[in-house]
PDB file of C-alpha atoms in Angstrom:
ATOM      1  CA  UNK A  11     110.642  76.316  85.981  1.00 61.00           C
ATOM      2  CA  UNK A  12     107.716  78.546  86.946  1.00 72.00           C
ATOM      3  CA  UNK A  13     106.106  80.891  84.386  1.00 87.00           C
ATOM      4  CA  UNK A  14     106.846  84.599  84.274  1.00 91.00           C
ATOM      5  CA  UNK A  15     105.066  86.810  86.779  1.00 93.00           C
ATOM      6  CA  UNK A  16     106.586  90.011  85.355  1.00 93.00           C
ATOM      7  CA  UNK A  17     107.612  90.489  81.728  1.00 94.00           C
ATOM      8  CA  UNK A  18     108.618  93.886  80.348  1.00 94.00           C
ATOM      9  CA  UNK A  19     109.790  94.077  76.748  1.00 94.00           C
ATOM     10  CA  UNK A  20     111.082  97.190  74.979  1.00 95.00           C
ATOM     11  CA  UNK A  21     109.396  99.515  77.467  1.00 95.00           C
ATOM     12  CA  UNK A  22     109.805 103.233  76.793  1.00 94.00           C
ATOM     13  CA  UNK A  23     108.368 106.184  78.673  1.00 94.00           C
ATOM     14  CA  UNK A  24     108.948 109.914  78.183  1.00 92.00           C
ATOM     15  CA  UNK A  25     107.677 113.048  79.886  1.00 90.00           C
ATOM     16  CA  UNK A  26     107.269 116.572  78.544  1.00 84.00           C
ATOM     17  CA  UNK A  27     106.889 117.785  74.984  1.00 74.00           C
ATOM     18  CA  UNK A  28     108.982 118.920  72.042  1.00 68.00           C
ATOM     19  CA  UNK A  29     112.749 119.038  72.487  1.00 67.00           C
ATOM     20  CA  UNK A  30     112.503 119.015  76.285  1.00 75.00           C
ATOM     21  CA  UNK A  31     111.200 115.470  76.581  1.00 82.00           C
ATOM     22  CA  UNK A  32     112.725 113.413  79.378  1.00 87.00           C
ATOM     23  CA  UNK A  33     113.234 109.775  78.411  1.00 87.00           C
ATOM     24  CA  UNK A  34     112.589 108.092  81.750  1.00 91.00           C
ATOM     25  CA  UNK A  35     112.764 104.532  80.353  1.00 93.00           C
ATOM     26  CA  UNK A  36     114.565 103.559  77.142  1.00 91.00           C
ATOM     27  CA  UNK A  37     113.984 100.134  75.611  1.00 91.00           C
ATOM     28  CA  UNK A  38     113.813  98.411  78.975  1.00 93.00           C
ATOM     29  CA  UNK A  39     113.594  94.601  79.197  1.00 94.00           C
ATOM     30  CA  UNK A  40     112.921  92.849  82.485  1.00 92.00           C
ATOM     31  CA  UNK A  41     111.421  89.633  83.802  1.00 93.00           C
ATOM     32  CA  UNK A  42     110.848  87.649  86.991  1.00 93.00           C
ATOM     33  CA  UNK A  43     109.143  84.347  87.677  1.00 93.00           C
ATOM     34  CA  UNK A  44     106.402  83.521  90.162  1.00 93.00           C
ATOM     35  CA  UNK A  45     107.721  83.344  93.709  1.00 91.00           C
ATOM     36  CA  UNK A  46     110.883  85.324  92.953  1.00 92.00           C
ATOM     37  CA  UNK A  47     112.034  88.504  94.650  1.00 92.00           C
ATOM     38  CA  UNK A  48     113.203  90.994  92.028  1.00 94.00           C
ATOM     39  CA  UNK A  49     115.366  93.793  93.400  1.00 92.00           C
ATOM     40  CA  UNK A  50     115.584  97.050  91.442  1.00 93.00           C
ATOM     41  CA  UNK A  51     118.616  99.192  92.195  1.00 90.00           C
ATOM     42  CA  UNK A  52     119.868 102.473  90.770  1.00 87.00           C
ATOM     43  CA  UNK A  53     120.535 106.155  91.493  1.00 85.00           C
ATOM     44  CA  UNK A  54     117.853 108.806  91.934  1.00 83.00           C
ATOM     45  CA  UNK A  55     116.314 109.702  88.590  1.00 84.00           C
ATOM     46  CA  UNK A  56     117.214 106.409  86.913  1.00 88.00           C
ATOM     47  CA  UNK A  57     113.575 105.469  86.286  1.00 89.00           C
ATOM     48  CA  UNK A  58     112.755 103.186  89.223  1.00 90.00           C
ATOM     49  CA  UNK A  59     109.524 104.949  90.210  1.00 88.00           C
ATOM     50  CA  UNK A  60     108.380 105.209  86.589  1.00 92.00           C
ATOM     51  CA  UNK A  61     109.090 101.505  86.104  1.00 92.00           C
ATOM     52  CA  UNK A  62     107.096 100.557  89.217  1.00 90.00           C
ATOM     53  CA  UNK A  63     104.182 102.728  88.092  1.00 90.00           C
ATOM     54  CA  UNK A  64     104.161 101.058  84.667  1.00 91.00           C
ATOM     55  CA  UNK A  65     104.460  97.542  86.054  1.00 90.00           C
ATOM     56  CA  UNK A  66     101.502  98.228  88.349  1.00 87.00           C
ATOM     57  CA  UNK A  67      99.430  99.772  85.576  1.00 87.00           C
ATOM     58  CA  UNK A  68      99.397 103.273  87.061  1.00 88.00           C
ATOM     59  CA  UNK A  69     101.178 104.678  83.993  1.00 90.00           C
ATOM     60  CA  UNK A  70     100.981 103.522  80.390  1.00 90.00           C
ATOM     61  CA  UNK A  71     104.030 102.879  78.231  1.00 92.00           C
ATOM     62  CA  UNK A  72     104.841 104.942  75.144  1.00 93.00           C
ATOM     63  CA  UNK A  73     106.202 101.802  73.510  1.00 94.00           C
ATOM     64  CA  UNK A  74     106.728  98.202  74.500  1.00 93.00           C
ATOM     65  CA  UNK A  75     104.625  95.657  76.361  1.00 91.00           C
ATOM     66  CA  UNK A  76     104.105  94.715  80.000  1.00 92.00           C
ATOM     67  CA  UNK A  77     102.605  91.431  81.145  1.00 93.00           C
ATOM     68  CA  UNK A  78     101.876  91.108  84.831  1.00 92.00           C
ATOM     69  CA  UNK A  79     100.734  87.831  86.381  1.00 93.00           C
ATOM     70  CA  UNK A  80      99.819  86.539  82.929  1.00 91.00           C
ATOM     71  CA  UNK A  81      97.745  89.593  81.942  1.00 91.00           C
ATOM     72  CA  UNK A  82      98.569  92.228  79.336  1.00 91.00           C
ATOM     73  CA  UNK A  83      97.935  95.494  81.141  1.00 87.00           C
ATOM     74  CA  UNK A  84      97.505  97.514  77.946  1.00 85.00           C
ATOM     75  CA  UNK A  85      94.494  95.391  76.970  1.00 88.00           C
ATOM     76  CA  UNK A  86      92.583  96.062  80.218  1.00 89.00           C
ATOM     77  CA  UNK A  87      89.915  98.699  80.671  1.00 90.00           C
ATOM     78  CA  UNK A  88      90.436 101.215  83.459  1.00 89.00           C
ATOM     79  CA  UNK A  89      87.846  99.432  85.621  1.00 90.00           C
ATOM     80  CA  UNK A  90      89.390  96.002  85.029  1.00 92.00           C
ATOM     81  CA  UNK A  91      92.862  97.352  85.732  1.00 90.00           C
ATOM     82  CA  UNK A  92      91.735  98.932  89.001  1.00 89.00           C
ATOM     83  CA  UNK A  93      90.088  95.678  90.093  1.00 90.00           C
ATOM     84  CA  UNK A  94      93.162  93.682  89.070  1.00 91.00           C
ATOM     85  CA  UNK A  95      95.521  95.953  90.971  1.00 90.00           C
ATOM     86  CA  UNK A  96      93.397  96.074  94.123  1.00 89.00           C
ATOM     87  CA  UNK A  97      93.067  92.273  94.358  1.00 91.00           C
ATOM     88  CA  UNK A  98      96.295  90.905  92.868  1.00 92.00           C
ATOM     89  CA  UNK A  99      98.909  93.462  93.968  1.00 92.00           C
ATOM     90  CA  UNK A 100      99.902  94.557  97.465  1.00 92.00           C
ATOM     91  CA  UNK A 101     101.895  97.716  98.221  1.00 91.00           C
ATOM     92  CA  UNK A 102     104.363  98.516 101.013  1.00 89.00           C
ATOM     93  CA  UNK A 103     105.841 102.014 101.020  1.00 84.00           C
ATOM     94  CA  UNK A 104     108.603 103.892 102.807  1.00 78.00           C
ATOM     95  CA  UNK A 105     105.992 105.797 104.783  1.00 80.00           C
ATOM     96  CA  UNK A 106     103.517 103.546 106.558  1.00 80.00           C
ATOM     97  CA  UNK A 107     100.399 105.384 105.261  1.00 86.00           C
ATOM     98  CA  UNK A 108      98.179 104.133 108.061  1.00 93.00           C
ATOM     99  CA  UNK A 109      94.895 105.941 108.701  1.00 94.00           C
ATOM    100  CA  UNK A 110      95.424 107.594 112.112  1.00 95.00           C
ATOM    101  CA  UNK A 111      91.763 107.390 113.179  1.00 96.00           C
ATOM    102  CA  UNK A 112      91.581 103.610 112.634  1.00 96.00           C
ATOM    103  CA  UNK A 113      92.995 100.884 114.852  1.00 97.00           C
ATOM    104  CA  UNK A 114      95.657  98.488 113.591  1.00 96.00           C
ATOM    105  CA  UNK A 115      93.021  95.839 112.838  1.00 97.00           C
ATOM    106  CA  UNK A 116      90.800  98.341 111.038  1.00 96.00           C
ATOM    107  CA  UNK A 117      93.748  99.557 108.946  1.00 96.00           C
ATOM    108  CA  UNK A 118      94.437  96.002 107.806  1.00 96.00           C
ATOM    109  CA  UNK A 119      90.752  95.309 107.138  1.00 96.00           C
ATOM    110  CA  UNK A 120      89.895  98.472 105.182  1.00 94.00           C
ATOM    111  CA  UNK A 121      91.255  97.308 101.762  1.00 92.00           C
ATOM    112  CA  UNK A 122      89.256  94.091 102.079  1.00 95.00           C
ATOM    113  CA  UNK A 123      86.084  96.009 102.894  1.00 95.00           C
ATOM    114  CA  UNK A 124      86.645  98.371  99.967  1.00 92.00           C
ATOM    115  CA  UNK A 125      87.009  95.330  97.693  1.00 91.00           C
ATOM    116  CA  UNK A 126      83.576  94.087  98.714  1.00 92.00           C
ATOM    117  CA  UNK A 127      84.378  91.590 101.469  1.00 94.00           C
ATOM    118  CA  UNK A 128      81.900  91.442 104.365  1.00 96.00           C
ATOM    119  CA  UNK A 129      82.833  93.539 107.376  1.00 95.00           C
ATOM    120  CA  UNK A 130      82.940  90.628 109.828  1.00 96.00           C
ATOM    121  CA  UNK A 131      85.136  88.401 107.657  1.00 96.00           C
ATOM    122  CA  UNK A 132      87.430  91.336 106.870  1.00 96.00           C
ATOM    123  CA  UNK A 133      87.930  92.011 110.570  1.00 96.00           C
ATOM    124  CA  UNK A 134      88.593  88.326 111.195  1.00 96.00           C
ATOM    125  CA  UNK A 135      91.167  88.152 108.391  1.00 96.00           C
ATOM    126  CA  UNK A 136      92.852  91.306 109.725  1.00 96.00           C
ATOM    127  CA  UNK A 137      93.083  89.818 113.207  1.00 95.00           C
ATOM    128  CA  UNK A 138      94.601  86.631 111.744  1.00 94.00           C
ATOM    129  CA  UNK A 139      97.230  88.611 109.829  1.00 94.00           C
ATOM    130  CA  UNK A 140      98.185  90.655 112.888  1.00 95.00           C
ATOM    131  CA  UNK A 141      98.513  87.485 114.941  1.00 94.00           C
ATOM    132  CA  UNK A 142     100.665  85.997 112.198  1.00 91.00           C
ATOM    133  CA  UNK A 143     103.214  88.804 112.543  1.00 89.00           C
ATOM    134  CA  UNK A 144     103.094  88.920 116.335  1.00 90.00           C
ATOM    135  CA  UNK A 145     100.884  91.973 116.820  1.00 92.00           C
ATOM    136  CA  UNK A 146      97.667  90.348 118.023  1.00 90.00           C
ATOM    137  CA  UNK A 147      98.032  92.221 121.331  1.00 93.00           C
ATOM    138  CA  UNK A 148      98.197  95.538 119.427  1.00 94.00           C
ATOM    139  CA  UNK A 149      95.144  94.988 117.211  1.00 95.00           C
ATOM    140  CA  UNK A 150      93.062  97.652 118.972  1.00 96.00           C
ATOM    141  CA  UNK A 151      95.848 100.235 119.190  1.00 96.00           C
ATOM    142  CA  UNK A 152      95.919 103.348 117.008  1.00 97.00           C
ATOM    143  CA  UNK A 153      98.987 104.155 114.853  1.00 95.00           C
ATOM    144  CA  UNK A 154     100.098 106.891 117.297  1.00 95.00           C
ATOM    145  CA  UNK A 155     100.332 104.195 119.979  1.00 96.00           C
ATOM    146  CA  UNK A 156     102.661 102.004 117.901  1.00 94.00           C
ATOM    147  CA  UNK A 157     106.388 102.232 117.240  1.00 91.00           C
ATOM    148  CA  UNK A 158     107.710 102.743 113.720  1.00 89.00           C
ATOM    149  CA  UNK A 159     108.542  99.078 113.366  1.00 89.00           C
ATOM    150  CA  UNK A 160     105.084  98.071 114.587  1.00 92.00           C
ATOM    151  CA  UNK A 161     103.415 100.466 112.159  1.00 92.00           C
ATOM    152  CA  UNK A 162     105.379  98.988 109.269  1.00 90.00           C
ATOM    153  CA  UNK A 163     104.358  95.484 110.357  1.00 90.00           C
ATOM    154  CA  UNK A 164     100.730  96.632 110.255  1.00 94.00           C
ATOM    155  CA  UNK A 165     101.347  97.989 106.739  1.00 93.00           C
ATOM    156  CA  UNK A 166     102.853  94.630 105.753  1.00 92.00           C
ATOM    157  CA  UNK A 167      99.800  92.828 107.142  1.00 93.00           C
ATOM    158  CA  UNK A 168      97.565  95.133 105.115  1.00 94.00           C
ATOM    159  CA  UNK A 169      99.532  94.349 101.919  1.00 93.00           C
ATOM    160  CA  UNK A 170      99.228  90.591 102.467  1.00 92.00           C
ATOM    161  CA  UNK A 171      95.647  90.522 103.801  1.00 93.00           C
ATOM    162  CA  UNK A 172      94.076  90.029 100.375  1.00 92.00           C
ATOM    163  CA  UNK A 173      96.505  87.218  99.452  1.00 92.00           C
ATOM    164  CA  UNK A 174      98.019  89.094  96.466  1.00 93.00           C
ATOM    165  CA  UNK A 175     100.191  87.301  93.929  1.00 93.00           C
ATOM    166  CA  UNK A 176     102.612  90.248  93.789  1.00 93.00           C
ATOM    167  CA  UNK A 177     103.817  92.632  96.490  1.00 93.00           C
ATOM    168  CA  UNK A 178     105.585  95.866  95.557  1.00 92.00           C
ATOM    169  CA  UNK A 179     107.985  97.246  98.181  1.00 89.00           C
ATOM    170  CA  UNK A 180     109.342 100.775  97.721  1.00 86.00           C
ATOM    171  CA  UNK A 181     112.113 101.381 100.285  1.00 82.00           C
ATOM    172  CA  UNK A 182     110.055  99.714 103.055  1.00 82.00           C
ATOM    173  CA  UNK A 183     112.791  99.869 105.709  1.00 80.00           C
ATOM    174  CA  UNK A 184     114.553 103.180 105.023  1.00 78.00           C
ATOM    175  CA  UNK A 185     112.416 105.086 107.558  1.00 73.00           C
ATOM    176  CA  UNK A 186     113.241 102.616 110.334  1.00 78.00           C
ATOM    177  CA  UNK A 187     116.111 102.332 112.779  1.00 81.00           C
ATOM    178  CA  UNK A 188     118.858  99.953 111.714  1.00 77.00           C
ATOM    179  CA  UNK A 189     118.040  97.720 114.677  1.00 76.00           C
ATOM    180  CA  UNK A 190     114.465  97.275 113.394  1.00 84.00           C
ATOM    181  CA  UNK A 191     115.261  96.842 109.701  1.00 82.00           C
ATOM    182  CA  UNK A 192     116.486  93.248 109.999  1.00 81.00           C
ATOM    183  CA  UNK A 193     113.283  92.231 111.803  1.00 84.00           C
ATOM    184  CA  UNK A 194     111.109  93.734 109.067  1.00 85.00           C
ATOM    185  CA  UNK A 195     113.171  92.187 106.264  1.00 85.00           C
ATOM    186  CA  UNK A 196     113.085  88.749 107.868  1.00 85.00           C
ATOM    187  CA  UNK A 197     109.319  89.083 108.257  1.00 87.00           C
ATOM    188  CA  UNK A 198     108.909  89.971 104.582  1.00 87.00           C
ATOM    189  CA  UNK A 199     111.044  87.055 103.438  1.00 86.00           C
ATOM    190  CA  UNK A 200     109.161  84.637 105.715  1.00 88.00           C
ATOM    191  CA  UNK A 201     105.792  85.798 104.384  1.00 88.00           C
ATOM    192  CA  UNK A 202     107.041  85.582 100.804  1.00 86.00           C
ATOM    193  CA  UNK A 203     108.220  82.006 101.238  1.00 86.00           C
ATOM    194  CA  UNK A 204     105.117  80.898 103.120  1.00 88.00           C
ATOM    195  CA  UNK A 205     102.692  82.376 100.578  1.00 88.00           C
ATOM    196  CA  UNK A 206     104.795  81.919  97.410  1.00 89.00           C
ATOM    197  CA  UNK A 207     104.330  85.611  96.653  1.00 91.00           C
ATOM    198  CA  UNK A 208     106.281  87.396  93.924  1.00 92.00           C
ATOM    199  CA  UNK A 209     108.093  90.537  95.032  1.00 91.00           C
ATOM    200  CA  UNK A 210     109.396  93.729  93.466  1.00 92.00           C
ATOM    201  CA  UNK A 211     111.694  95.458  95.920  1.00 90.00           C
ATOM    202  CA  UNK A 212     113.423  98.823  95.674  1.00 87.00           C
ATOM    203  CA  UNK A 213     116.245  99.526  98.103  1.00 79.00           C
ATOM    204  CA  UNK A 214     119.433 101.558  98.160  1.00 75.00           C
ATOM    205  CA  UNK A 215     120.965  99.238 100.763  1.00 74.00           C
ATOM    206  CA  UNK A 216     123.120  96.834  98.763  1.00 75.00           C
ATOM    207  CA  UNK A 217     123.590  94.620 101.815  1.00 70.00           C
ATOM    208  CA  UNK A 218     119.825  94.111 101.816  1.00 71.00           C
ATOM    209  CA  UNK A 219     119.868  93.532  98.070  1.00 73.00           C
ATOM    210  CA  UNK A 220     122.377  90.732  98.283  1.00 75.00           C
ATOM    211  CA  UNK A 221     120.844  88.630 101.004  1.00 77.00           C
ATOM    212  CA  UNK A 222     117.127  88.699 100.218  1.00 85.00           C
ATOM    213  CA  UNK A 223     116.859  88.950  96.421  1.00 90.00           C
ATOM    214  CA  UNK A 224     116.608  86.229  93.790  1.00 92.00           C
ATOM    215  CA  UNK A 225     117.200  88.550  90.829  1.00 93.00           C
ATOM    216  CA  UNK A 226     118.711  92.016  90.590  1.00 93.00           C
ATOM    217  CA  UNK A 227     118.133  94.694  87.955  1.00 94.00           C
ATOM    218  CA  UNK A 228     120.479  97.686  88.012  1.00 93.00           C
ATOM    219  CA  UNK A 229     119.055 100.785  86.287  1.00 92.00           C
ATOM    220  CA  UNK A 230     120.983 103.780  85.045  1.00 91.00           C
ATOM    221  CA  UNK A 231     119.412 106.609  83.016  1.00 90.00           C
ATOM    222  CA  UNK A 232     116.358 104.568  82.115  1.00 90.00           C
ATOM    223  CA  UNK A 233     118.167 101.435  80.993  1.00 91.00           C
ATOM    224  CA  UNK A 234     118.837  98.102  82.644  1.00 93.00           C
ATOM    225  CA  UNK A 235     122.632  97.984  82.629  1.00 92.00           C
ATOM    226  CA  UNK A 236     122.869  94.758  84.644  1.00 93.00           C
ATOM    227  CA  UNK A 237     120.398  91.943  85.206  1.00 94.00           C
ATOM    228  CA  UNK A 238     120.801  88.461  86.616  1.00 93.00           C
ATOM    229  CA  UNK A 239     120.638  86.168  89.629  1.00 93.00           C
ATOM    230  CA  UNK A 240     121.781  87.772  92.865  1.00 90.00           C
ATOM    231  CA  UNK A 241     124.852  85.559  93.246  1.00 88.00           C
ATOM    232  CA  UNK A 242     125.784  86.150  89.633  1.00 89.00           C
ATOM    233  CA  UNK A 243     125.557  89.932  89.866  1.00 89.00           C
ATOM    234  CA  UNK A 244     127.455  90.151  93.143  1.00 86.00           C
ATOM    235  CA  UNK A 245     129.965  87.481  92.193  1.00 84.00           C
ATOM    236  CA  UNK A 246     130.870  88.782  88.738  1.00 85.00           C
ATOM    237  CA  UNK A 247     129.183  91.992  87.579  1.00 88.00           C
ATOM    238  CA  UNK A 248     129.623  92.879  83.928  1.00 89.00           C
ATOM    239  CA  UNK A 249     128.823  96.580  83.852  1.00 89.00           C
ATOM    240  CA  UNK A 250     131.248  99.154  85.327  1.00 89.00           C
ATOM    241  CA  UNK A 251     128.418 100.981  87.100  1.00 89.00           C
ATOM    242  CA  UNK A 252     127.538  97.783  88.992  1.00 89.00           C
ATOM    243  CA  UNK A 253     131.215  97.255  89.805  1.00 88.00           C
ATOM    244  CA  UNK A 254     131.422 100.785  91.215  1.00 87.00           C
ATOM    245  CA  UNK A 255     128.284 100.245  93.311  1.00 86.00           C
ATOM    246  CA  UNK A 256     129.532  96.978  94.754  1.00 85.00           C
ATOM    247  CA  UNK A 257     132.938  98.441  95.560  1.00 84.00           C
ATOM    248  CA  UNK A 258     131.243 100.563  98.237  1.00 79.00           C
ATOM    249  CA  UNK A 259     129.774  97.552 100.063  1.00 74.00           C
ATOM    250  CA  UNK A 260     131.809  96.057 102.948  1.00 68.00           C
ATOM    251  CA  UNK A 261     132.507  92.333 102.667  1.00 65.00           C
ATOM    252  CA  UNK A 262     130.861  90.105 105.236  1.00 60.00           C
ATOM    253  CA  UNK A 263     134.307  88.866 106.337  1.00 62.00           C
ATOM    254  CA  UNK A 264     135.414  92.413 107.133  1.00 62.00           C
ATOM    255  CA  UNK A 265     137.814  92.799 104.225  1.00 65.00           C
ATOM    256  CA  UNK A 266     137.800  96.040 102.273  1.00 62.00           C
ATOM    257  CA  UNK A 267     137.085  96.138  98.548  1.00 70.00           C
ATOM    258  CA  UNK A 268     139.097  98.292  96.175  1.00 79.00           C
ATOM    259  CA  UNK A 269     137.017 101.442  95.785  1.00 82.00           C
ATOM    260  CA  UNK A 270     136.030 102.270  92.211  1.00 84.00           C
ATOM    261  CA  UNK A 271     135.086 105.961  92.034  1.00 80.00           C
ATOM    262  CA  UNK A 272     132.647 107.525  89.595  1.00 84.00           C
ATOM    263  CA  UNK A 273     133.482 111.099  88.707  1.00 81.00           C
ATOM    264  CA  UNK A 274     130.900 113.774  88.010  1.00 80.00           C
ATOM    265  CA  UNK A 275     127.160 113.360  88.390  1.00 82.00           C
ATOM    266  CA  UNK A 276     124.365 111.513  86.612  1.00 82.00           C
ATOM    267  CA  UNK A 277     123.604 113.290  83.290  1.00 81.00           C
ATOM    268  CA  UNK A 278     120.159 114.744  82.675  1.00 80.00           C
ATOM    269  CA  UNK A 279     117.615 112.250  81.276  1.00 79.00           C
ATOM    270  CA  UNK A 280     116.570 114.975  78.820  1.00 79.00           C
ATOM    271  CA  UNK A 281     120.058 114.988  77.303  1.00 79.00           C
ATOM    272  CA  UNK A 282     121.589 111.530  77.829  1.00 79.00           C
ATOM    273  CA  UNK A 283     125.034 110.689  76.442  1.00 81.00           C
ATOM    274  CA  UNK A 284     125.309 108.757  73.197  1.00 78.00           C
ATOM    275  CA  UNK A 285     126.370 105.135  73.276  1.00 78.00           C
ATOM    276  CA  UNK A 286     126.803 103.665  76.749  1.00 81.00           C
ATOM    277  CA  UNK A 287     124.856 105.749  79.253  1.00 83.00           C
ATOM    278  CA  UNK A 288     127.791 105.667  81.707  1.00 87.00           C
ATOM    279  CA  UNK A 289     130.179 107.027  79.079  1.00 82.00           C
ATOM    280  CA  UNK A 290     131.040 110.400  80.722  1.00 82.00           C
ATOM    281  CA  UNK A 291     131.701 108.820  84.129  1.00 86.00           C
ATOM    282  CA  UNK A 292     133.026 105.370  83.256  1.00 85.00           C
ATOM    283  CA  UNK A 293     136.075 104.306  85.318  1.00 80.00           C
ATOM    284  CA  UNK A 294     137.179 102.012  82.481  1.00 77.00           C
ATOM    285  CA  UNK A 295     137.796 104.847  80.078  1.00 69.00           C
ATOM    286  CA  UNK A 296     141.374 105.474  78.997  1.00 48.00           C
ATOM    287  CA  UNK A 297     143.375 107.500  81.490  1.00 51.00           C
ATOM    288  CA  UNK A 298     141.222 106.528  84.457  1.00 50.00           C
ATOM    289  CA  UNK A 299     143.878 104.327  86.004  1.00 49.00           C
ATOM    290  CA  UNK A 300     141.558 101.317  86.007  1.00 49.00           C
ATOM    291  CA  UNK A 301     142.549  98.505  83.676  1.00 45.00           C
ATOM    292  CA  UNK A 302     140.182  96.958  81.189  1.00 44.00           C
ATOM    293  CA  UNK A 303     137.723  98.457  78.757  1.00 47.00           C
ATOM    294  CA  UNK A 304     134.169  97.420  77.933  1.00 55.00           C
TER     295      UNK A 304
END
């Protein structure tokens, strides 16, 4: 069994001051091993972005510890953390974030150049990465001359150009047409397997979650309410929020699941419910018509 690439223990993070503090993360535990794809799922405001920022060392925890790729981020100086992040972690975002005045090859090469690699070798590496994803004939095109799917492939090449040990993907396909999404996802999975890269992946598409992830963490109001192997979570979820999420996903054989509704809306993180965070909305509560209690 490979060692842990990501290890979060008792992580807490709050914003604001006094009685108006928002507890974005509350005693969060999480882990993933080298080479695994960890999927993080949850509603808006559940803490996904805060968690990603802490894992990548952009934010500091209020409490708890984070070890990333064998390093304790809290023990690093700002300079060491910046160097670590720029060489060991790649980022792929919902928006492609390409520099419009640079060609595809130059966009892929620029992080390497900024990290001190010679210009010529950076350009060569960028050309190799573009050829690897089938865009060698678009290397000298500007972003405005590329389709959305091609721009995202350039962004993927840029993330992998420095051979990072971890790649963070924040909704990397949500801005693309459905017909293009499968191509991008297959490309990401192929690159992950070829390079043995660890992945953190945020997506609201549970179909995507099921078929590309090794582990799944379901967040709700700053807590991990479900965590486990993909097959385990989809085959037998333990938490009612996960059950409700999965009830909205069509089965691959075309059969329809029994829909489990959640009433109301997500409570404010500044005033979370006591006990189970799903308490006010839980479909297992008495009188809901759904059998079984936690």
